[in-house]
Amino acid sequence: MIPKGMIKVVIDTNVLVSGIMTKRGAKADVLDLVSAGRRLWCVSEPIVEEYLGVLARPRFRSLDAGRVQHVIACIELAELVVPTMTLAVSRDGPDNRFLECAEVAGAEYLVTGNARDFPAEWKGTRVLGARKLLAVLQEK
């Protein structure tokens, strides 16, 4: 059961990977927020497939295996939604899966490192970078 008032967040793959790689900074802090259960991480099957596919690439094999496994365990606990539409909004076609997830989940935020590929807002979801999300959440 989802706690009432829990803020829902969709995380773009670039934020996920950067957050694992750096272990510090805004992107890592966003991962820490959702992995600690302080915000509800929303995913769809296409997003999970993208996350796992990217993390399995040879260039990412040197990532901290413990941190990767922790993040994967958190992904498995995320709210899994099933998009009911196919969008063509983002300049980068595969990024539409994040908007689809956000819309179906009713997410307040979509966090990305590529904000230029998304509209600033989509059906009630604000699209912003990791630093901006952290600043907004501190105000709440």
Short mmCIF file of N, CA and C in Angstrom, two decimals, residues 3-118:
data_model
loop_
_atom_site.label_atom_id
_atom_site.label_comp_id
_atom_site.label_asym_id
_atom_site.label_seq_id
_atom_site.Cartn_x
_atom_site.Cartn_y
_atom_site.Cartn_z
N PRO A 3 1.76 4.95 0.89
CA PRO A 3 1.38 5.94 1.90
C PRO A 3 0.75 7.17 1.26
N LYS A 4 -0.30 7.67 1.88
CA LYS A 4 -0.99 8.85 1.37
C LYS A 4 -0.01 10.02 1.32
N GLY A 5 -0.05 10.75 0.21
CA GLY A 5 0.81 11.91 0.06
C GLY A 5 2.23 11.60 -0.38
N MET A 6 2.53 10.34 -0.63
CA MET A 6 3.88 9.97 -1.08
C MET A 6 4.13 10.57 -2.46
N ILE A 7 5.22 11.29 -2.61
CA ILE A 7 5.56 11.92 -3.88
C ILE A 7 6.11 10.85 -4.82
N LYS A 8 5.54 10.80 -6.03
CA LYS A 8 5.94 9.82 -7.03
C LYS A 8 6.95 10.43 -7.99
N VAL A 9 8.00 9.65 -8.27
CA VAL A 9 9.10 10.12 -9.11
C VAL A 9 9.43 9.06 -10.17
N VAL A 10 9.62 9.51 -11.40
CA VAL A 10 10.12 8.66 -12.48
C VAL A 10 11.55 9.11 -12.75
N ILE A 11 12.46 8.17 -12.88
CA ILE A 11 13.88 8.50 -13.04
C ILE A 11 14.38 8.03 -14.40
N ASP A 12 14.90 8.97 -15.18
CA ASP A 12 15.48 8.67 -16.48
C ASP A 12 16.75 7.84 -16.26
N THR A 13 17.07 7.02 -17.24
CA THR A 13 18.21 6.12 -17.13
C THR A 13 19.53 6.87 -16.92
N ASN A 14 19.68 8.04 -17.52
CA ASN A 14 20.94 8.78 -17.36
C ASN A 14 21.15 9.20 -15.91
N VAL A 15 20.07 9.50 -15.20
CA VAL A 15 20.17 9.85 -13.78
C VAL A 15 20.53 8.61 -12.96
N LEU A 16 19.90 7.49 -13.29
CA LEU A 16 20.19 6.24 -12.60
C LEU A 16 21.67 5.87 -12.72
N VAL A 17 22.18 5.86 -13.94
CA VAL A 17 23.57 5.46 -14.17
C VAL A 17 24.53 6.46 -13.52
N SER A 18 24.28 7.75 -13.70
CA SER A 18 25.16 8.76 -13.08
C SER A 18 25.14 8.66 -11.56
N GLY A 19 23.97 8.40 -11.01
CA GLY A 19 23.85 8.27 -9.56
C GLY A 19 24.62 7.08 -9.01
N ILE A 20 24.67 6.02 -9.79
CA ILE A 20 25.45 4.84 -9.38
C ILE A 20 26.94 5.13 -9.55
N MET A 21 27.30 5.76 -10.64
CA MET A 21 28.71 6.02 -10.94
C MET A 21 29.36 6.97 -9.94
N THR A 22 28.67 8.05 -9.61
CA THR A 22 29.30 9.09 -8.81
C THR A 22 29.23 8.84 -7.31
N LYS A 23 28.19 8.19 -6.84
CA LYS A 23 27.95 7.91 -5.42
C LYS A 23 27.71 9.18 -4.60
N ARG A 24 28.03 10.34 -5.16
CA ARG A 24 27.81 11.62 -4.49
C ARG A 24 27.25 12.60 -5.50
N GLY A 25 26.62 13.63 -4.99
CA GLY A 25 26.05 14.64 -5.87
C GLY A 25 24.55 14.48 -6.00
N ALA A 26 23.96 15.35 -6.78
CA ALA A 26 22.50 15.41 -6.87
C ALA A 26 21.88 14.12 -7.40
N LYS A 27 22.47 13.53 -8.43
CA LYS A 27 21.89 12.32 -9.01
C LYS A 27 21.97 11.15 -8.02
N ALA A 28 23.07 11.04 -7.32
CA ALA A 28 23.20 10.01 -6.29
C ALA A 28 22.20 10.27 -5.16
N ASP A 29 22.01 11.54 -4.81
CA ASP A 29 21.04 11.89 -3.75
C ASP A 29 19.62 11.52 -4.15
N VAL A 30 19.28 11.70 -5.43
CA VAL A 30 17.94 11.31 -5.90
C VAL A 30 17.77 9.80 -5.76
N LEU A 31 18.78 9.03 -6.17
CA LEU A 31 18.70 7.57 -6.01
C LEU A 31 18.56 7.20 -4.54
N ASP A 32 19.29 7.88 -3.68
CA ASP A 32 19.20 7.59 -2.25
C ASP A 32 17.80 7.88 -1.70
N LEU A 33 17.17 8.96 -2.18
CA LEU A 33 15.81 9.29 -1.74
C LEU A 33 14.82 8.19 -2.07
N VAL A 34 14.88 7.70 -3.31
CA VAL A 34 13.91 6.68 -3.69
C VAL A 34 14.28 5.31 -3.13
N SER A 35 15.57 5.03 -3.01
CA SER A 35 15.94 3.71 -2.48
C SER A 35 15.68 3.61 -0.99
N ALA A 36 15.64 4.74 -0.31
CA ALA A 36 15.32 4.75 1.12
C ALA A 36 13.81 4.77 1.36
N GLY A 37 13.04 4.83 0.28
CA GLY A 37 11.59 4.81 0.43
C GLY A 37 10.98 6.14 0.82
N ARG A 38 11.76 7.23 0.73
CA ARG A 38 11.22 8.54 1.10
C ARG A 38 10.43 9.15 -0.05
N ARG A 39 10.59 8.64 -1.23
CA ARG A 39 9.81 9.02 -2.40
C ARG A 39 9.49 7.73 -3.13
N LEU A 40 8.36 7.70 -3.82
CA LEU A 40 7.95 6.48 -4.51
C LEU A 40 8.51 6.47 -5.93
N TRP A 41 9.34 5.49 -6.20
CA TRP A 41 9.95 5.32 -7.51
C TRP A 41 8.95 4.60 -8.39
N CYS A 42 8.60 5.19 -9.52
CA CYS A 42 7.64 4.59 -10.45
C CYS A 42 8.37 4.14 -11.70
N VAL A 43 8.08 2.92 -12.13
CA VAL A 43 8.71 2.34 -13.32
C VAL A 43 7.65 1.61 -14.14
N SER A 44 8.01 1.32 -15.38
CA SER A 44 7.21 0.46 -16.24
C SER A 44 8.14 -0.65 -16.73
N GLU A 45 7.58 -1.67 -17.32
CA GLU A 45 8.41 -2.77 -17.82
C GLU A 45 9.44 -2.27 -18.85
N PRO A 46 9.06 -1.40 -19.80
CA PRO A 46 10.07 -0.89 -20.74
C PRO A 46 11.19 -0.11 -20.04
N ILE A 47 10.88 0.61 -18.98
CA ILE A 47 11.91 1.34 -18.24
C ILE A 47 12.84 0.37 -17.53
N VAL A 48 12.28 -0.63 -16.87
CA VAL A 48 13.11 -1.62 -16.17
C VAL A 48 14.04 -2.32 -17.17
N GLU A 49 13.49 -2.68 -18.33
CA GLU A 49 14.31 -3.33 -19.36
C GLU A 49 15.45 -2.41 -19.81
N GLU A 50 15.15 -1.12 -19.96
CA GLU A 50 16.21 -0.17 -20.35
C GLU A 50 17.26 -0.05 -19.25
N TYR A 51 16.82 0.11 -18.01
CA TYR A 51 17.77 0.18 -16.89
C TYR A 51 18.71 -1.01 -16.90
N LEU A 52 18.13 -2.21 -16.93
CA LEU A 52 18.95 -3.42 -16.84
C LEU A 52 19.84 -3.59 -18.06
N GLY A 53 19.32 -3.25 -19.24
CA GLY A 53 20.12 -3.35 -20.45
C GLY A 53 21.32 -2.41 -20.42
N VAL A 54 21.11 -1.20 -19.97
CA VAL A 54 22.21 -0.23 -19.90
C VAL A 54 23.23 -0.67 -18.85
N LEU A 55 22.76 -1.09 -17.69
CA LEU A 55 23.69 -1.51 -16.63
C LEU A 55 24.50 -2.75 -17.02
N ALA A 56 23.99 -3.54 -17.96
CA ALA A 56 24.69 -4.75 -18.41
C ALA A 56 25.74 -4.47 -19.49
N ARG A 57 25.80 -3.24 -19.98
CA ARG A 57 26.76 -2.91 -21.03
C ARG A 57 28.19 -3.06 -20.51
N PRO A 58 29.11 -3.51 -21.38
CA PRO A 58 30.50 -3.71 -20.95
C PRO A 58 31.13 -2.49 -20.30
N ARG A 59 30.83 -1.30 -20.77
CA ARG A 59 31.48 -0.11 -20.21
C ARG A 59 31.05 0.20 -18.78
N PHE A 60 29.96 -0.44 -18.32
CA PHE A 60 29.50 -0.21 -16.96
C PHE A 60 29.82 -1.37 -16.02
N ARG A 61 30.58 -2.34 -16.50
CA ARG A 61 30.93 -3.49 -15.66
C ARG A 61 31.82 -3.12 -14.48
N SER A 62 32.48 -1.97 -14.58
CA SER A 62 33.38 -1.56 -13.50
C SER A 62 32.65 -0.80 -12.38
N LEU A 63 31.34 -0.63 -12.52
CA LEU A 63 30.58 0.05 -11.47
C LEU A 63 30.62 -0.76 -10.18
N ASP A 64 30.47 -0.10 -9.07
CA ASP A 64 30.42 -0.75 -7.76
C ASP A 64 29.29 -1.78 -7.77
N ALA A 65 29.66 -3.06 -7.77
CA ALA A 65 28.67 -4.14 -7.89
C ALA A 65 27.66 -4.11 -6.75
N GLY A 66 28.10 -3.79 -5.56
CA GLY A 66 27.18 -3.72 -4.42
C GLY A 66 26.14 -2.63 -4.60
N ARG A 67 26.59 -1.48 -5.10
CA ARG A 67 25.65 -0.37 -5.33
C ARG A 67 24.68 -0.72 -6.45
N VAL A 68 25.19 -1.35 -7.51
CA VAL A 68 24.31 -1.76 -8.61
C VAL A 68 23.26 -2.74 -8.10
N GLN A 69 23.67 -3.73 -7.32
CA GLN A 69 22.72 -4.72 -6.80
C GLN A 69 21.69 -4.06 -5.88
N HIS A 70 22.13 -3.10 -5.08
CA HIS A 70 21.20 -2.38 -4.20
C HIS A 70 20.16 -1.63 -5.03
N VAL A 71 20.61 -0.95 -6.06
CA VAL A 71 19.68 -0.20 -6.91
C VAL A 71 18.73 -1.15 -7.62
N ILE A 72 19.23 -2.27 -8.12
CA ILE A 72 18.36 -3.25 -8.78
C ILE A 72 17.31 -3.78 -7.80
N ALA A 73 17.71 -4.04 -6.57
CA ALA A 73 16.74 -4.49 -5.55
C ALA A 73 15.67 -3.42 -5.32
N CYS A 74 16.06 -2.16 -5.34
CA CYS A 74 15.09 -1.07 -5.16
C CYS A 74 14.16 -0.95 -6.36
N ILE A 75 14.69 -1.19 -7.56
CA ILE A 75 13.86 -1.17 -8.76
C ILE A 75 12.78 -2.24 -8.64
N GLU A 76 13.15 -3.39 -8.11
CA GLU A 76 12.18 -4.48 -7.95
C GLU A 76 11.08 -4.13 -6.96
N LEU A 77 11.33 -3.17 -6.07
CA LEU A 77 10.33 -2.73 -5.10
C LEU A 77 9.55 -1.50 -5.55
N ALA A 78 9.95 -0.94 -6.69
CA ALA A 78 9.30 0.27 -7.19
C ALA A 78 7.86 -0.03 -7.61
N GLU A 79 7.07 1.04 -7.73
CA GLU A 79 5.69 0.88 -8.22
C GLU A 79 5.75 0.61 -9.72
N LEU A 80 5.30 -0.57 -10.12
CA LEU A 80 5.30 -0.95 -11.53
C LEU A 80 3.96 -0.58 -12.14
N VAL A 81 4.00 0.28 -13.16
CA VAL A 81 2.77 0.68 -13.84
C VAL A 81 2.79 0.15 -15.26
N VAL A 82 1.60 0.06 -15.85
CA VAL A 82 1.47 -0.41 -17.22
C VAL A 82 0.93 0.74 -18.06
N PRO A 83 1.78 1.32 -18.90
CA PRO A 83 1.30 2.42 -19.74
C PRO A 83 0.16 1.96 -20.65
N THR A 84 -0.79 2.84 -20.81
CA THR A 84 -1.97 2.52 -21.62
C THR A 84 -1.97 3.27 -22.94
N MET A 85 -0.86 3.97 -23.21
CA MET A 85 -0.76 4.73 -24.45
C MET A 85 0.68 4.72 -24.93
N THR A 86 0.85 5.07 -26.21
CA THR A 86 2.18 5.24 -26.78
C THR A 86 2.29 6.69 -27.21
N LEU A 87 3.25 7.39 -26.63
CA LEU A 87 3.41 8.82 -26.91
C LEU A 87 4.51 9.06 -27.94
N ALA A 88 4.44 10.21 -28.57
CA ALA A 88 5.48 10.68 -29.49
C ALA A 88 5.71 12.15 -29.17
N VAL A 89 6.18 12.41 -27.96
CA VAL A 89 6.35 13.77 -27.46
C VAL A 89 7.82 14.17 -27.39
N SER A 90 8.65 13.28 -26.89
CA SER A 90 10.07 13.57 -26.70
C SER A 90 10.82 13.65 -28.03
N ARG A 91 11.84 14.49 -28.06
CA ARG A 91 12.71 14.57 -29.24
C ARG A 91 13.48 13.27 -29.43
N ASP A 92 13.71 12.55 -28.35
CA ASP A 92 14.40 11.26 -28.39
C ASP A 92 13.34 10.19 -28.16
N GLY A 93 12.93 9.52 -29.23
CA GLY A 93 11.81 8.58 -29.19
C GLY A 93 11.75 7.65 -27.99
N PRO A 94 12.84 6.95 -27.65
CA PRO A 94 12.78 6.03 -26.51
C PRO A 94 12.47 6.72 -25.17
N ASP A 95 12.73 8.03 -25.09
CA ASP A 95 12.43 8.74 -23.84
C ASP A 95 10.94 8.86 -23.57
N ASN A 96 10.12 8.62 -24.59
CA ASN A 96 8.67 8.69 -24.38
C ASN A 96 8.20 7.69 -23.32
N ARG A 97 8.92 6.60 -23.15
CA ARG A 97 8.53 5.61 -22.14
C ARG A 97 8.48 6.22 -20.74
N PHE A 98 9.32 7.22 -20.48
CA PHE A 98 9.33 7.87 -19.16
C PHE A 98 8.11 8.76 -18.99
N LEU A 99 7.70 9.44 -20.06
CA LEU A 99 6.48 10.25 -20.01
C LEU A 99 5.25 9.36 -19.87
N GLU A 100 5.24 8.24 -20.59
CA GLU A 100 4.12 7.30 -20.50
C GLU A 100 3.96 6.78 -19.07
N CYS A 101 5.08 6.42 -18.46
CA CYS A 101 5.07 5.93 -17.09
C CYS A 101 4.59 7.02 -16.14
N ALA A 102 5.13 8.22 -16.30
CA ALA A 102 4.76 9.33 -15.41
C ALA A 102 3.27 9.63 -15.50
N GLU A 103 2.73 9.61 -16.71
CA GLU A 103 1.30 9.91 -16.88
C GLU A 103 0.43 8.86 -16.20
N VAL A 104 0.72 7.59 -16.44
CA VAL A 104 -0.09 6.52 -15.85
C VAL A 104 0.06 6.48 -14.33
N ALA A 105 1.27 6.71 -13.85
CA ALA A 105 1.52 6.66 -12.40
C ALA A 105 0.98 7.89 -11.67
N GLY A 106 0.75 8.97 -12.42
CA GLY A 106 0.38 10.22 -11.77
C GLY A 106 1.56 10.80 -11.01
N ALA A 107 2.76 10.63 -11.58
CA ALA A 107 3.99 11.09 -10.92
C ALA A 107 4.05 12.61 -10.91
N GLU A 108 4.55 13.13 -9.81
CA GLU A 108 4.74 14.58 -9.71
C GLU A 108 5.98 15.03 -10.48
N TYR A 109 7.00 14.16 -10.53
CA TYR A 109 8.27 14.55 -11.13
C TYR A 109 8.85 13.46 -12.01
N LEU A 110 9.48 13.90 -13.10
CA LEU A 110 10.31 13.05 -13.94
C LEU A 110 11.70 13.70 -13.88
N VAL A 111 12.68 12.95 -13.42
CA VAL A 111 14.03 13.48 -13.23
C VAL A 111 14.92 13.00 -14.37
N THR A 112 15.56 13.94 -15.04
CA THR A 112 16.39 13.60 -16.19
C THR A 112 17.62 14.49 -16.27
N GLY A 113 18.63 14.00 -16.93
CA GLY A 113 19.80 14.82 -17.24
C GLY A 113 19.70 15.41 -18.63
N ASN A 114 18.62 15.09 -19.33
CA ASN A 114 18.39 15.56 -20.70
C ASN A 114 17.07 16.31 -20.81
N ALA A 115 16.90 17.33 -20.01
CA ALA A 115 15.62 18.06 -19.98
C ALA A 115 15.25 18.62 -21.35
N ARG A 116 16.22 18.91 -22.18
CA ARG A 116 15.92 19.48 -23.50
C ARG A 116 15.13 18.51 -24.39
N ASP A 117 15.19 17.22 -24.08
CA ASP A 117 14.47 16.22 -24.87
C ASP A 117 13.01 16.05 -24.44
N PHE A 118 12.62 16.74 -23.38
CA PHE A 118 11.28 16.60 -22.82
C PHE A 118 10.59 17.96 -22.75
#
